[in-house]
Short mmCIF file of N, CA and C in Angstrom, two decimals:
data_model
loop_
_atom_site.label_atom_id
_atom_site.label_comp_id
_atom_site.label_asym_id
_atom_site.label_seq_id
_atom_site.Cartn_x
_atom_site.Cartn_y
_atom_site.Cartn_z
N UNK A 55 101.76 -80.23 -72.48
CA UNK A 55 102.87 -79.31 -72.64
C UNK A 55 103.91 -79.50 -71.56
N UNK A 56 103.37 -79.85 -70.15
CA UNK A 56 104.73 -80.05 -69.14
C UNK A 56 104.82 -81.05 -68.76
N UNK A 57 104.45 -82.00 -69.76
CA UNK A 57 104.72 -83.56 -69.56
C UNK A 57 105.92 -84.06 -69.52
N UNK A 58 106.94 -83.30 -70.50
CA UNK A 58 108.14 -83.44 -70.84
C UNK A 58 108.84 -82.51 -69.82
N UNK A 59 108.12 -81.77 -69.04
CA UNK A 59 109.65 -81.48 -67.87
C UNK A 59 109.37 -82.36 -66.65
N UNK A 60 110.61 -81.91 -66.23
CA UNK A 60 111.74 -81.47 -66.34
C UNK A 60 112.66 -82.08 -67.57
N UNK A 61 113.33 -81.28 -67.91
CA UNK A 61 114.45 -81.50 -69.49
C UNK A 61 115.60 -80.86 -69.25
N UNK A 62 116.59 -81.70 -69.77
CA UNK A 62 117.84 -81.59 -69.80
C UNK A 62 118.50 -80.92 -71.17
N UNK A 63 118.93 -80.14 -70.97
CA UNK A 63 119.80 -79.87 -72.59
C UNK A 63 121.33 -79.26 -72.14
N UNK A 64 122.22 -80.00 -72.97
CA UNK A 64 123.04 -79.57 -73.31
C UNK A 64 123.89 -78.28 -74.15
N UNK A 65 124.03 -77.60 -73.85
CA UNK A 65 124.76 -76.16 -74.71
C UNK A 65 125.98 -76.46 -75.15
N UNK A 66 126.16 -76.35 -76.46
CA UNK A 66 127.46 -76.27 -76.95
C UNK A 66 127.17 -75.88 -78.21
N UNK A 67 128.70 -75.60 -78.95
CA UNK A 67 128.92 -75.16 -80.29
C UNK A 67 127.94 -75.82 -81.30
N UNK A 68 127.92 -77.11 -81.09
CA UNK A 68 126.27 -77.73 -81.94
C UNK A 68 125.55 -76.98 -81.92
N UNK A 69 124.74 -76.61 -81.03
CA UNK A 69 123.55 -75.98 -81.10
C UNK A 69 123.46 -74.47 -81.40
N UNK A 70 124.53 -74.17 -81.97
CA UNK A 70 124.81 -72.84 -82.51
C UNK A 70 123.77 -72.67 -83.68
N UNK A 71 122.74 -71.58 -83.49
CA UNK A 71 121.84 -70.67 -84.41
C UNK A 71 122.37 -70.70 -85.75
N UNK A 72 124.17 -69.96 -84.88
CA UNK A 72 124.72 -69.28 -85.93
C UNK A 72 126.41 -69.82 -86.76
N UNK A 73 126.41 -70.54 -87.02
CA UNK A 73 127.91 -71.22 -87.62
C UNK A 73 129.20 -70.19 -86.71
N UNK A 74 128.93 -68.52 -87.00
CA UNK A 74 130.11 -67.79 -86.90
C UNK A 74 129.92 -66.98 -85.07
N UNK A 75 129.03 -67.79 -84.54
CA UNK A 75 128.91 -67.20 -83.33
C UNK A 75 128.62 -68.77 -82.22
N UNK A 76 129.60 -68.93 -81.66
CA UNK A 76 130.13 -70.54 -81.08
C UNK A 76 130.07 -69.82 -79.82
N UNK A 77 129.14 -70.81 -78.93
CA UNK A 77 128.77 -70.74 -77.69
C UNK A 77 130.58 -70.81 -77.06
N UNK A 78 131.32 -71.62 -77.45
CA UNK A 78 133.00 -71.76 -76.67
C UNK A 78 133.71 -69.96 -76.92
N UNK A 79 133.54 -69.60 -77.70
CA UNK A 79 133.93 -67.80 -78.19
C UNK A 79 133.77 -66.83 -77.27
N UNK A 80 132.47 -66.95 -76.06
CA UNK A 80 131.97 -66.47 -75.31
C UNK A 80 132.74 -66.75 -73.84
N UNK A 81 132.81 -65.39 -73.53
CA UNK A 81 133.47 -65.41 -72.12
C UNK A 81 132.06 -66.00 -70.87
N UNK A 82 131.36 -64.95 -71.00
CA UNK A 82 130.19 -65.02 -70.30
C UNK A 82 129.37 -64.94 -70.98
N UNK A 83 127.84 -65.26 -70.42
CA UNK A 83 126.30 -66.01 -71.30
C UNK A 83 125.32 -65.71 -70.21
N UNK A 84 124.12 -65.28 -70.69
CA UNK A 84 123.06 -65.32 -69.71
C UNK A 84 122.32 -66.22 -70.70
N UNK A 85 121.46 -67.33 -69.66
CA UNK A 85 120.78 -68.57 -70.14
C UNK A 85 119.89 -68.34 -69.69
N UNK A 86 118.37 -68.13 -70.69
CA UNK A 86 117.08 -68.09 -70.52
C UNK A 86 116.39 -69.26 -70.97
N UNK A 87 115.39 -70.08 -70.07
CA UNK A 87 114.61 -71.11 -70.29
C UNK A 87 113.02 -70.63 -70.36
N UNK A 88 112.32 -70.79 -71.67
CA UNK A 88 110.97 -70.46 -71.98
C UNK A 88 110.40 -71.34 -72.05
N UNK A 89 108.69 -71.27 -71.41
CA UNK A 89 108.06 -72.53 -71.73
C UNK A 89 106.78 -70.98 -72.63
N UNK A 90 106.59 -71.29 -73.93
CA UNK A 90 105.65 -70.44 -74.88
C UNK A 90 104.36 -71.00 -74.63
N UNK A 91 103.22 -70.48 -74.16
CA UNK A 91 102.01 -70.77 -73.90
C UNK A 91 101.11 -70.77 -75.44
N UNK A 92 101.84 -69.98 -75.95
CA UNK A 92 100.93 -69.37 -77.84
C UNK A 92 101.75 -70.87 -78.75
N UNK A 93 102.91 -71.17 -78.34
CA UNK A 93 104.14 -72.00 -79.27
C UNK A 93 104.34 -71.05 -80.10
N UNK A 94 104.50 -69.75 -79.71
CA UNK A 94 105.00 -68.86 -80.74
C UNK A 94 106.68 -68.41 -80.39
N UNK A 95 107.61 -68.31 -81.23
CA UNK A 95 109.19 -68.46 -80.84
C UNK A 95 109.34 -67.09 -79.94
N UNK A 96 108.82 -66.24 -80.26
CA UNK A 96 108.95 -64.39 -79.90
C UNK A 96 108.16 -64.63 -78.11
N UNK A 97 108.64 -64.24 -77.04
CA UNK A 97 107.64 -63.81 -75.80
C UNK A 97 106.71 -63.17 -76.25
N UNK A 98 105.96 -64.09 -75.88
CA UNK A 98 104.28 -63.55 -75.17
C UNK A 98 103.74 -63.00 -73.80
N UNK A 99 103.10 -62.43 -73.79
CA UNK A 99 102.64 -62.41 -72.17
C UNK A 99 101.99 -63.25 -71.78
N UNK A 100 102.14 -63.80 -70.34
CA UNK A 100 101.45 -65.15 -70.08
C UNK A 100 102.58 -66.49 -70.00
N UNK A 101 103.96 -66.63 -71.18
CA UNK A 101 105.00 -66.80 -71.02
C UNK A 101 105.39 -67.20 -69.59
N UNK A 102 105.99 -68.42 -69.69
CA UNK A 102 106.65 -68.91 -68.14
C UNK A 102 108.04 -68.42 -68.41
N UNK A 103 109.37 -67.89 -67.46
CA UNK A 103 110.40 -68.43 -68.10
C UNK A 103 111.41 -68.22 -66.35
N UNK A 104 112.95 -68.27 -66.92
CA UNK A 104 113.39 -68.25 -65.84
C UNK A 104 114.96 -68.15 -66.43
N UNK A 105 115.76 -67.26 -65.86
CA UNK A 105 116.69 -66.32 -66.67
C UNK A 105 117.90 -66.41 -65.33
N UNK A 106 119.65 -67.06 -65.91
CA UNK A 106 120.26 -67.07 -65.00
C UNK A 106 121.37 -66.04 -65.66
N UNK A 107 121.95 -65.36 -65.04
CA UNK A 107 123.12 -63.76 -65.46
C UNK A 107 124.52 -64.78 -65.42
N UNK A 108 125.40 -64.09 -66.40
CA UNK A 108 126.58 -63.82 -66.22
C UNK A 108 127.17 -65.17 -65.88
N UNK A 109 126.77 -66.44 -66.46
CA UNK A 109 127.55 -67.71 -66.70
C UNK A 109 128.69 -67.73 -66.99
N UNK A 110 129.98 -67.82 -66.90
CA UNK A 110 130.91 -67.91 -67.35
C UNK A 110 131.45 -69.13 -68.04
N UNK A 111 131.16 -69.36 -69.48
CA UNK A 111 131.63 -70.40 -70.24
C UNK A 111 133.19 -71.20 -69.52
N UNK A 112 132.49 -72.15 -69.91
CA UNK A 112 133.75 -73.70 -69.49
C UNK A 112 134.21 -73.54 -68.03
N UNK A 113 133.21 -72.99 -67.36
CA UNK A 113 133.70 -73.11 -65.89
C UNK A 113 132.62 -73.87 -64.89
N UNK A 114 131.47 -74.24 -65.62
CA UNK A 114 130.33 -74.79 -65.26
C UNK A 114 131.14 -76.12 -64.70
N UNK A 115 130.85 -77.03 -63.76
CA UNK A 115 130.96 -78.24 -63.19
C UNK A 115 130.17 -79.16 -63.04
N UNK A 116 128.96 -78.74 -62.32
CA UNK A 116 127.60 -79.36 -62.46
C UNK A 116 126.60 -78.71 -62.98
N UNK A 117 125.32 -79.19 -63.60
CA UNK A 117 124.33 -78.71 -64.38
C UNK A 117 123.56 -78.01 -63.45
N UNK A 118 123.16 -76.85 -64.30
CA UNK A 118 122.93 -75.80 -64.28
C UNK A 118 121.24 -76.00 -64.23
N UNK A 119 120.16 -75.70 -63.30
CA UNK A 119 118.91 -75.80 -62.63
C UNK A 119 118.71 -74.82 -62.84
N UNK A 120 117.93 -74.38 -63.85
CA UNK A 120 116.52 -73.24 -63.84
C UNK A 120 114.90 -73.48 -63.60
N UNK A 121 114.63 -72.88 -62.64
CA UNK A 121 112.96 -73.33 -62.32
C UNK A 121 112.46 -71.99 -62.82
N UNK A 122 111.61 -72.76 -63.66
CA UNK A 122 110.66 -71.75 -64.70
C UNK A 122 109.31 -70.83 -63.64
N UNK A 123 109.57 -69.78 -63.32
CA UNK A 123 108.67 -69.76 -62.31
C UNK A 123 108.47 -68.17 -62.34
N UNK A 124 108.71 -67.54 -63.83
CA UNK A 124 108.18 -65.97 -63.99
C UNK A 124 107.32 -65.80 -64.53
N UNK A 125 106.59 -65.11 -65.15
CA UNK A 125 105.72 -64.68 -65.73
C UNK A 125 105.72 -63.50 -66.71
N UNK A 126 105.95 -63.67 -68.39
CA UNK A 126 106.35 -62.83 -69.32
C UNK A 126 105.13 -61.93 -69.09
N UNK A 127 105.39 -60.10 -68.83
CA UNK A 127 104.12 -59.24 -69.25
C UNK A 127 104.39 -58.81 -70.32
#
């Protein structure tokens, strides 16, 4: 399972869920990184994750480092 981190991903309008809700639309964003212990999509407890506030779209410069290091109860 953490063979593959560290991982890189990119955010943008691609990876939109939702066609009518575009990551560029957004002033500000809070970005949560989950690693699911069950592989179930919903938090579990037991859940790693690691949660950054109040990003402000298109002002990012360099990539953005979250260390997964909480614990979902």
């Amino acid at each position: 399972m953490f063979k593959d981190l560290p991982l890189m991903i990119v955010l943008d309008d691609r990876k939109s869920v939702m066609p009518t809700a575009k990551l560029s639309s957004a002033e500000v964003v809070d970005i949560t990184a989950r690693v699911s212990l069950s592989g179930q999509p919903a938090a579990q407890p037991g859940d790693l994750f690691a949660t950054i506030e109040q990003v402000k779209v298109g002002s990012v410069e360099q990539p953005i480092q979250l260390l997964i290091s909480q614990i979902v109860r």
